[in-house]
Amino acid sequence: MENQAWFADMEARIPKGEVRTRFAPSPTGYMHIGNLRTALYTYLIAKRLGGKFILRIEDTDQERYIEGATDVIYNTLRTCKLTWQEGPDVGGPVGPYIQTQRRDLYGKYAELLIEKGGAYRCFCKEDEGVVPVTLPNGETIKKHQCACGSLTNEQIQAKLSAGETCVVRQKIPQEGTTTFVDSVFGKITVPNNELDENVLIKTDGLPTYNFANVIDDHLMGITHVVRGSEYLSSSPKYNLLYQAFGWEVPAYVHCSPVMRDSQHKMSKRHGDPSFEDLVEQGYLPEAILNYVALLGWSPGGEQEIYSLDELSRVFDIAGISKSPAVFDINKLKWMNAEYIKAMALEAFAAAAEPFIRQTVKHPAIDTARVAGLLQQRTELLTEIPEKVDFFDVLPQYDLTLYEHKKSKVDQPISLEVLKQAAPALEALPDWTDEGIHDALIALAEARGAKNAAVMYPVRIAVSGKAVTPGGAVEICSILGREETLKRLETGISRLTAALGEAE
Ligand code: GLU
């Protein structure tokens, strides 16, 4: 009686009449790209249908416990702005939202399931009771088959009193088929005798995923279960559990894996990047999320750049593809560059600053101005330190850099230009981009040369690099008069020495 009231109370807590989706990650210590995509789709389905997005932590695999792993989940979702309305930290009507805190509840539902004939106590040791079964298609699978399901209550009590440990195992009818419709894969029918009688409650009293997902999805009122297609083949077993309890089966949205190439799934263990790795490599979370949205979902048009808000308005389950999507880092890089270009300059300057400061320590260098030079030509934030290091210290460059056919300069011409540019710049009343520009153009005119024949050697002298963000004028301007003149002098004396030796 007491139990009945408890079950009734659990049922009464289930929110009704709203779309409820959940992201249910296991704390592995990193966010796999496939998992991030599941989180995103789950969030988007809730948003699009005006429902709630719920976070549940599936931590019943205690052997794989990793310190700090839950924080990785929180941080990733927060960074990506995938805000959950119910979850371990914010609570909600159907908590707790961490599976290890729901332990007693699973035990009670396991008892109920045994009473309903959907499960049995199994005393087999780990390798006992496993038999090979050949399927109609010729494939051989291993299934658990034992007599524990027919033990009488007295026999069970005797074993328990003798200290024998047991698990709770699902009882699967051997006749008939189980059919369900997946929103992505369509209608799936499986003969029941192909389904294994999985462990539902382990000897440590904790549930397996096979049991916990059904109990939690039901008790949390989940209407759409969005998850990886690796769970597709087990879903008939889960449906039999729903049936045994007399519960409604949720809508299923199984998503195909994200692949490294046509043969292999992306895998952190094999060196493929996780979300955190990509952020560390200089990808913006917004760009990663946008790219991940299109991995296996097509909006059905040409548009590729979508903000999270836009996605929330247009995402639809019908656009999710059955075929596995291949992760293309070059496409992501392109998208990242598009996001960088579209940022407000202040936002980009703020994002770029720590990367600029990795190599540019000199406080006189204005990082916001350096950022201005970088924004339109940066694919990854991590490219920045190496691109701007010359602002801090003039590198040891090779004098052959002064030879450039297209600009019509060689080492002797460069020397002449630098010798004329130095006093012209020194004489400028104000150190402005415009002043520097006009002085160098006037010098080109006076020499009867193309602008490039002056700009090029000056740029080499002040940067020591063949390729730089920004041209001579911007670089001189940012460096300041004193540093510019010092670098021009270095160029002059090095060229003088080299050409003198050559004579
Ligand atoms: N904890 C499972 C995983 O991380 C979740 C699967 C599901 O969403 O049901 O794979």
Short mmCIF file of C-alpha atoms in Angstrom, two decimals, residues 80-501:
data_model
loop_
_atom_site.label_atom_id
_atom_site.label_comp_id
_atom_site.label_asym_id
_atom_site.label_seq_id
_atom_site.Cartn_x
_atom_site.Cartn_y
_atom_site.Cartn_z
CA CYS A 80 27.52 27.19 -26.27
CA LYS A 81 24.54 28.93 -24.62
CA LEU A 82 22.52 25.72 -24.62
CA THR A 83 20.62 26.72 -21.50
CA TRP A 84 18.69 24.01 -19.68
CA GLN A 85 15.49 24.70 -17.76
CA GLU A 86 15.81 21.72 -15.44
CA GLY A 87 18.95 19.99 -14.29
CA PRO A 88 21.18 19.09 -11.36
CA ASP A 89 22.13 22.68 -10.56
CA VAL A 90 18.84 24.45 -11.29
CA GLY A 91 16.57 21.69 -9.98
CA GLY A 92 13.07 21.09 -11.30
CA PRO A 93 9.88 19.17 -10.55
CA VAL A 94 11.22 15.69 -11.34
CA GLY A 95 14.68 15.67 -9.77
CA PRO A 96 17.16 14.64 -8.74
CA TYR A 97 18.75 14.96 -12.18
CA ILE A 98 21.87 12.95 -11.38
CA GLN A 99 21.36 9.21 -11.72
CA THR A 100 23.48 8.11 -8.75
CA GLN A 101 21.15 10.23 -6.59
CA ARG A 102 18.17 8.26 -7.91
CA ARG A 103 19.51 4.86 -6.86
CA ASP A 104 16.66 3.89 -4.46
CA LEU A 105 14.08 4.81 -7.03
CA TYR A 106 15.49 2.40 -9.63
CA GLY A 107 15.44 -0.38 -7.02
CA LYS A 108 11.75 0.19 -6.36
CA TYR A 109 10.89 0.19 -10.06
CA ALA A 110 12.92 -2.99 -10.54
CA GLU A 111 10.83 -4.67 -7.84
CA LEU A 112 7.68 -3.44 -9.56
CA LEU A 113 8.89 -4.79 -12.88
CA ILE A 114 9.65 -8.19 -11.34
CA GLU A 115 6.09 -8.24 -9.94
CA LYS A 116 4.75 -7.38 -13.40
CA GLY A 117 6.71 -10.24 -14.95
CA GLY A 118 9.05 -8.01 -16.97
CA ALA A 119 12.23 -8.94 -15.08
CA TYR A 120 13.77 -11.58 -12.83
CA ARG A 121 16.56 -11.97 -10.32
CA CYS A 122 19.51 -13.71 -11.93
CA PHE A 123 22.18 -15.44 -9.86
CA CYS A 124 24.44 -16.48 -12.75
CA LYS A 125 28.09 -15.54 -12.47
CA GLU A 126 29.31 -13.14 -15.10
CA ASP A 127 30.16 -15.68 -17.82
CA GLU A 128 27.39 -18.14 -17.03
CA GLY A 129 24.26 -18.49 -19.11
CA VAL A 130 25.69 -17.00 -22.30
CA VAL A 131 24.74 -19.00 -25.37
CA PRO A 132 25.36 -18.40 -29.08
CA VAL A 133 22.19 -17.93 -31.10
CA THR A 134 22.09 -17.99 -34.88
CA LEU A 135 19.78 -15.41 -36.41
CA PRO A 136 17.74 -16.03 -39.57
CA ASN A 137 20.28 -13.96 -41.54
CA GLY A 138 23.03 -16.39 -40.52
CA GLU A 139 24.65 -14.03 -38.04
CA THR A 140 25.52 -15.52 -34.65
CA ILE A 141 24.96 -13.42 -31.54
CA LYS A 142 25.53 -14.14 -27.87
CA LYS A 143 22.49 -14.13 -25.66
CA HIS A 144 21.83 -14.76 -22.02
CA GLN A 145 19.67 -17.81 -21.42
CA CYS A 146 19.32 -19.34 -17.97
CA ALA A 147 16.81 -20.88 -15.64
CA CYS A 148 16.91 -18.10 -13.03
CA GLY A 149 13.65 -16.73 -14.39
CA SER A 150 11.82 -19.82 -13.14
CA LEU A 151 13.15 -19.79 -9.58
CA THR A 152 10.42 -19.81 -6.94
CA ASN A 153 10.26 -17.13 -4.26
CA GLU A 154 11.48 -19.64 -1.70
CA GLN A 155 14.47 -20.57 -3.84
CA ILE A 156 15.32 -16.92 -4.33
CA GLN A 157 15.06 -16.20 -0.61
CA ALA A 158 17.27 -19.20 0.16
CA LYS A 159 19.95 -17.98 -2.23
CA LEU A 160 19.81 -14.45 -0.85
CA SER A 161 20.00 -15.72 2.75
CA ALA A 162 23.03 -17.79 1.76
CA GLY A 163 24.68 -14.51 0.70
CA GLU A 164 24.53 -15.11 -3.05
CA THR A 165 24.62 -11.93 -5.11
CA CYS A 166 22.25 -11.33 -7.98
CA VAL A 167 21.41 -8.90 -10.72
CA VAL A 168 17.98 -7.99 -12.08
CA ARG A 169 17.63 -9.02 -15.68
CA GLN A 170 15.00 -8.08 -18.25
CA LYS A 171 12.59 -10.84 -19.24
CA ILE A 172 11.94 -10.82 -22.97
CA PRO A 173 9.02 -12.70 -24.51
CA GLN A 174 10.42 -15.23 -26.97
CA GLU A 175 7.54 -14.95 -29.39
CA GLY A 176 6.42 -12.08 -31.54
CA THR A 177 8.09 -8.95 -32.77
CA THR A 178 8.57 -5.43 -31.49
CA THR A 179 7.95 -2.55 -33.83
CA PHE A 180 8.51 1.14 -33.42
CA VAL A 181 8.88 4.19 -35.60
CA ASP A 182 12.01 6.28 -35.31
CA SER A 183 11.68 9.87 -36.51
CA VAL A 184 14.90 9.55 -38.52
CA PHE A 185 15.17 5.86 -39.42
CA GLY A 186 11.49 5.10 -39.92
CA LYS A 187 9.75 1.86 -39.02
CA ILE A 188 11.88 -0.77 -37.30
CA THR A 189 10.70 -4.30 -36.53
CA VAL A 190 12.75 -6.82 -34.57
CA PRO A 191 11.83 -10.44 -33.68
CA ASN A 192 11.80 -10.63 -29.88
CA ASN A 193 13.89 -13.80 -29.82
CA GLU A 194 16.82 -11.80 -31.18
CA LEU A 195 16.80 -9.52 -28.15
CA ASP A 196 19.15 -10.23 -25.27
CA GLU A 197 17.94 -10.32 -21.68
CA ASN A 198 20.12 -7.51 -20.41
CA VAL A 199 21.06 -6.68 -16.86
CA LEU A 200 18.88 -3.88 -15.51
CA ILE A 201 20.24 -3.61 -11.98
CA LYS A 202 23.87 -4.55 -11.33
CA THR A 203 25.22 -6.34 -8.26
CA ASP A 204 26.21 -2.94 -6.83
CA GLY A 205 22.53 -1.98 -6.85
CA LEU A 206 22.98 0.66 -9.53
CA PRO A 207 20.99 0.50 -12.75
CA THR A 208 22.49 -0.01 -16.21
CA TYR A 209 21.72 2.46 -18.96
CA ASN A 210 19.23 -0.12 -20.29
CA PHE A 211 17.01 0.39 -17.27
CA ALA A 212 17.77 3.92 -16.12
CA ASN A 213 17.03 5.54 -19.48
CA VAL A 214 13.51 4.13 -19.52
CA ILE A 215 12.70 4.92 -15.88
CA ASP A 216 14.10 8.42 -16.10
CA ASP A 217 12.64 9.33 -19.46
CA HIS A 218 9.23 8.24 -18.20
CA LEU A 219 9.45 9.88 -14.78
CA MET A 220 10.84 13.07 -16.26
CA GLY A 221 8.01 13.26 -18.78
CA ILE A 222 10.36 13.19 -21.76
CA THR A 223 8.41 13.40 -25.01
CA HIS A 224 11.33 13.21 -27.50
CA VAL A 225 14.36 11.03 -26.89
CA VAL A 226 17.24 12.36 -29.00
CA ARG A 227 20.39 10.22 -28.95
CA GLY A 228 23.06 8.48 -31.01
CA SER A 229 22.02 5.73 -33.42
CA GLU A 230 24.13 3.24 -31.43
CA TYR A 231 21.02 2.97 -29.24
CA LEU A 232 18.69 2.24 -32.15
CA SER A 233 19.07 -1.55 -31.98
CA SER A 234 18.42 -1.59 -28.23
CA SER A 235 15.33 0.55 -28.43
CA PRO A 236 12.97 -2.45 -28.97
CA LYS A 237 14.14 -3.77 -25.58
CA TYR A 238 13.41 -0.41 -24.02
CA ASN A 239 10.00 -0.42 -25.63
CA LEU A 240 9.27 -3.79 -24.06
CA LEU A 241 10.08 -2.23 -20.70
CA TYR A 242 7.69 0.67 -21.36
CA GLN A 243 5.08 -1.90 -22.33
CA ALA A 244 5.64 -4.02 -19.24
CA PHE A 245 5.13 -0.95 -17.04
CA GLY A 246 2.14 0.16 -19.13
CA TRP A 247 3.83 3.47 -20.02
CA GLU A 248 3.69 5.51 -23.20
CA VAL A 249 6.77 5.25 -25.43
CA PRO A 250 8.37 8.63 -26.28
CA ALA A 251 9.16 9.79 -29.82
CA TYR A 252 12.63 8.63 -30.85
CA VAL A 253 15.13 10.72 -32.77
CA HIS A 254 18.25 8.63 -33.37
CA CYS A 255 21.16 10.48 -34.98
CA SER A 256 23.80 8.84 -37.13
CA PRO A 257 27.39 9.00 -35.99
CA VAL A 258 29.80 11.78 -36.84
CA MET A 259 32.61 10.21 -38.86
CA ARG A 260 36.29 11.02 -39.25
CA ASP A 261 36.16 9.56 -42.76
CA SER A 262 33.86 7.24 -44.65
CA GLN A 263 34.99 4.25 -42.56
CA HIS A 264 35.65 5.48 -39.04
CA LYS A 265 33.61 7.18 -36.37
CA MET A 266 35.23 10.21 -34.81
CA SER A 267 36.88 9.14 -31.63
CA LYS A 268 38.74 11.05 -28.98
CA ARG A 269 40.80 7.95 -28.21
CA HIS A 270 42.03 7.92 -31.80
CA GLY A 271 43.05 11.53 -31.67
CA ASP A 272 39.99 13.27 -33.07
CA PRO A 273 39.30 16.59 -31.41
CA SER A 274 36.65 17.13 -28.76
CA PHE A 275 34.83 20.45 -28.36
CA GLU A 276 37.43 21.64 -25.83
CA ASP A 277 40.27 20.67 -28.19
CA LEU A 278 38.73 22.73 -30.98
CA VAL A 279 38.30 25.75 -28.71
CA GLU A 280 41.92 25.38 -27.67
CA GLN A 281 42.90 25.24 -31.34
CA GLY A 282 41.33 28.66 -31.85
CA TYR A 283 37.81 27.84 -33.07
CA LEU A 284 34.99 30.02 -31.77
CA PRO A 285 32.25 28.14 -29.89
CA GLU A 286 29.57 29.82 -32.08
CA ALA A 287 31.29 28.62 -35.26
CA ILE A 288 31.71 25.09 -33.90
CA LEU A 289 28.05 24.98 -32.95
CA ASN A 290 26.93 26.30 -36.34
CA TYR A 291 29.10 23.74 -38.11
CA VAL A 292 27.92 20.90 -35.87
CA ALA A 293 24.27 21.85 -36.58
CA LEU A 294 24.86 21.14 -40.27
CA LEU A 295 26.57 17.81 -39.61
CA GLY A 296 23.66 15.54 -40.37
CA TRP A 297 20.93 18.17 -40.62
CA SER A 298 20.08 20.14 -43.68
CA PRO A 299 17.98 23.31 -43.65
CA GLY A 300 17.27 22.67 -47.32
CA GLY A 301 18.69 25.86 -48.84
CA GLU A 302 21.95 27.63 -49.59
CA GLN A 303 22.33 29.39 -46.26
CA GLU A 304 25.10 27.99 -44.08
CA ILE A 305 25.66 30.60 -41.41
CA TYR A 306 23.07 30.31 -38.65
CA SER A 307 23.01 31.83 -35.21
CA LEU A 308 21.61 29.73 -32.39
CA ASP A 309 18.48 31.89 -32.39
CA GLU A 310 17.95 31.35 -36.10
CA LEU A 311 18.46 27.61 -35.67
CA SER A 312 15.89 27.59 -32.89
CA ARG A 313 13.37 28.97 -35.34
CA VAL A 314 14.10 26.77 -38.35
CA PHE A 315 15.38 23.43 -37.02
CA ASP A 316 13.13 20.52 -37.86
CA ILE A 317 13.43 16.81 -37.19
CA ALA A 318 12.52 16.04 -40.82
CA GLY A 319 15.82 17.58 -41.97
CA ILE A 320 17.96 15.14 -39.95
CA SER A 321 19.77 12.71 -42.21
CA LYS A 322 20.07 8.96 -41.82
CA SER A 323 23.51 8.87 -43.40
CA PRO A 324 26.54 9.41 -41.23
CA ALA A 325 28.12 12.85 -41.60
CA VAL A 326 31.85 13.28 -42.14
CA PHE A 327 33.54 15.93 -40.01
CA ASP A 328 35.47 18.26 -42.30
CA ILE A 329 37.94 20.43 -40.42
CA ASN A 330 38.52 22.65 -43.48
CA LYS A 331 34.86 23.46 -43.68
CA LEU A 332 34.89 24.32 -39.99
CA LYS A 333 37.95 26.50 -40.55
CA TRP A 334 36.14 28.35 -43.32
CA MET A 335 33.12 28.85 -41.10
CA ASN A 336 35.33 30.05 -38.26
CA ALA A 337 36.89 32.67 -40.55
CA GLU A 338 33.39 33.80 -41.56
CA TYR A 339 32.46 34.23 -37.89
CA ILE A 340 35.67 36.12 -37.20
CA LYS A 341 35.08 38.48 -40.13
CA ALA A 342 31.54 39.17 -39.00
CA MET A 343 32.46 40.02 -35.41
CA ALA A 344 32.27 43.62 -34.18
CA LEU A 345 35.83 44.95 -34.06
CA GLU A 346 35.70 45.39 -30.26
CA ALA A 347 34.52 41.81 -29.81
CA PHE A 348 37.26 40.51 -32.07
CA ALA A 349 39.86 42.67 -30.34
CA ALA A 350 38.79 41.24 -26.99
CA ALA A 351 38.93 37.66 -28.32
CA ALA A 352 42.29 38.24 -30.05
CA GLU A 353 43.98 40.09 -27.19
CA PRO A 354 45.20 37.08 -25.20
CA PHE A 355 46.56 35.52 -28.41
CA ILE A 356 48.35 38.74 -29.40
CA ARG A 357 49.78 39.07 -25.91
CA GLN A 358 51.27 35.59 -26.13
CA THR A 359 54.04 37.03 -28.28
CA VAL A 360 53.63 40.81 -28.06
CA LYS A 361 54.60 41.74 -24.51
CA HIS A 362 55.59 45.35 -25.12
CA PRO A 363 52.97 47.53 -23.38
CA ALA A 364 53.29 50.33 -25.94
CA ILE A 365 51.81 48.15 -28.69
CA ASP A 366 48.08 48.75 -28.96
CA THR A 367 46.58 45.27 -29.29
CA ALA A 368 43.24 46.62 -30.52
CA ARG A 369 45.00 48.19 -33.52
CA VAL A 370 46.91 44.96 -34.18
CA ALA A 371 43.57 43.12 -34.01
CA GLY A 372 42.20 45.51 -36.61
CA LEU A 373 44.90 44.34 -39.03
CA LEU A 374 44.16 40.69 -38.33
CA GLN A 375 40.40 40.41 -38.40
CA GLN A 376 39.81 39.98 -42.12
CA ARG A 377 42.65 37.47 -42.56
CA THR A 378 42.42 35.16 -39.58
CA GLU A 379 40.97 31.68 -39.78
CA LEU A 380 41.98 30.58 -36.30
CA LEU A 381 42.76 32.63 -33.22
CA THR A 382 45.74 30.38 -32.56
CA GLU A 383 47.40 31.58 -35.79
CA ILE A 384 47.68 35.02 -34.25
CA PRO A 385 50.75 34.82 -31.95
CA GLU A 386 53.05 33.73 -34.75
CA LYS A 387 51.65 36.33 -37.16
CA VAL A 388 52.25 39.28 -34.86
CA ASP A 389 55.42 38.38 -32.97
CA PHE A 390 57.46 40.93 -34.99
CA PHE A 391 55.65 43.79 -33.25
CA ASP A 392 57.53 42.83 -30.11
CA VAL A 393 60.98 42.01 -31.42
CA LEU A 394 62.35 42.46 -34.93
CA PRO A 395 63.19 38.93 -36.09
CA GLN A 396 66.58 37.95 -37.49
CA TYR A 397 65.62 38.13 -41.14
CA ASP A 398 67.46 37.18 -44.29
CA LEU A 399 68.51 40.13 -46.46
CA THR A 400 67.30 38.30 -49.56
CA LEU A 401 63.82 39.37 -48.38
CA TYR A 402 64.67 42.77 -49.85
CA GLU A 403 64.73 41.23 -53.32
CA HIS A 404 61.25 41.34 -54.80
CA LYS A 405 60.78 41.42 -58.56
CA LYS A 406 57.13 42.41 -58.51
CA SER A 407 57.84 45.50 -56.43
CA LYS A 408 60.92 46.17 -58.57
CA VAL A 409 63.35 46.19 -55.67
CA ASP A 410 66.61 44.47 -54.83
CA GLN A 411 69.08 44.98 -52.01
CA PRO A 412 70.82 48.14 -53.38
CA ILE A 413 67.49 49.81 -54.24
CA SER A 414 66.11 48.87 -50.83
CA LEU A 415 69.13 50.46 -49.17
CA GLU A 416 68.56 53.71 -51.06
CA VAL A 417 64.86 53.72 -50.17
CA LEU A 418 65.49 53.10 -46.48
CA LYS A 419 68.13 55.84 -46.39
CA GLN A 420 65.56 58.29 -47.78
CA ALA A 421 62.58 56.99 -45.82
CA ALA A 422 64.25 57.32 -42.42
CA PRO A 423 64.77 61.12 -42.49
CA ALA A 424 61.39 61.64 -44.19
CA LEU A 425 59.62 59.81 -41.39
CA GLU A 426 61.79 61.36 -38.71
CA ALA A 427 60.73 64.80 -39.93
CA LEU A 428 56.99 64.14 -39.68
CA PRO A 429 55.32 66.61 -37.34
CA ASP A 430 52.70 64.03 -36.23
CA TRP A 431 52.94 60.25 -36.20
CA THR A 432 49.70 59.35 -37.95
CA ASP A 433 48.77 56.77 -40.58
CA GLU A 434 48.00 59.56 -42.99
CA GLY A 435 51.28 61.40 -42.38
CA ILE A 436 53.34 58.21 -42.77
CA HIS A 437 51.42 57.27 -45.90
CA ASP A 438 51.84 60.67 -47.54
CA ALA A 439 55.55 60.83 -46.74
CA LEU A 440 56.21 57.41 -48.29
CA ILE A 441 54.10 58.16 -51.39
CA ALA A 442 55.91 61.47 -51.83
CA LEU A 443 59.18 59.57 -51.64
CA ALA A 444 58.03 57.15 -54.37
CA GLU A 445 57.04 60.07 -56.54
CA ALA A 446 60.38 61.80 -55.98
CA ARG A 447 62.16 58.59 -56.97
CA GLY A 448 59.95 58.19 -60.04
CA ALA A 449 59.12 54.72 -58.73
CA LYS A 450 55.94 52.76 -58.08
CA ASN A 451 54.53 53.04 -54.54
CA ALA A 452 55.36 49.37 -53.96
CA ALA A 453 59.06 50.05 -54.57
CA VAL A 454 59.04 52.16 -51.39
CA MET A 455 56.38 50.40 -49.32
CA TYR A 456 57.93 46.98 -49.79
CA PRO A 457 61.44 47.62 -48.42
CA VAL A 458 60.05 49.72 -45.57
CA ARG A 459 57.68 46.92 -44.62
CA ILE A 460 60.51 44.38 -44.66
CA ALA A 461 62.72 46.64 -42.55
CA VAL A 462 60.08 47.20 -39.88
CA SER A 463 58.72 43.65 -39.76
CA GLY A 464 61.53 41.35 -40.90
CA LYS A 465 58.85 39.13 -42.48
CA ALA A 466 57.77 38.37 -46.01
CA VAL A 467 54.11 38.17 -45.02
CA THR A 468 52.56 40.49 -42.46
CA PRO A 469 49.09 41.50 -41.37
CA GLY A 470 48.87 45.10 -42.57
CA GLY A 471 51.26 47.05 -44.76
CA ALA A 472 54.22 49.35 -44.11
CA VAL A 473 52.07 52.30 -43.06
CA GLU A 474 49.99 50.48 -40.45
CA ILE A 475 52.99 48.63 -39.05
CA CYS A 476 55.09 51.82 -38.69
CA SER A 477 52.12 53.57 -37.16
CA ILE A 478 51.58 50.89 -34.51
CA LEU A 479 55.31 50.51 -33.77
CA GLY A 480 55.70 54.25 -33.10
CA ARG A 481 58.27 56.64 -34.44
CA GLU A 482 61.21 55.61 -32.27
CA GLU A 483 60.93 51.87 -32.90
CA THR A 484 60.29 52.42 -36.63
CA LEU A 485 63.42 54.54 -37.00
CA LYS A 486 65.46 52.03 -35.01
CA ARG A 487 64.36 49.23 -37.35
CA LEU A 488 65.01 51.30 -40.47
CA GLU A 489 68.51 51.99 -39.15
CA THR A 490 69.03 48.27 -38.54
CA GLY A 491 68.03 47.60 -42.16
CA ILE A 492 70.34 50.33 -43.42
CA SER A 493 73.36 49.13 -41.49
CA ARG A 494 72.82 45.46 -42.32
CA LEU A 495 72.37 46.21 -46.03
CA THR A 496 75.33 48.58 -46.03
CA ALA A 497 77.54 45.96 -44.44
CA ALA A 498 76.38 43.21 -46.78
CA LEU A 499 76.63 45.29 -49.95
CA GLY A 500 79.99 46.73 -48.88
CA GLU A 501 81.32 43.19 -48.40
#
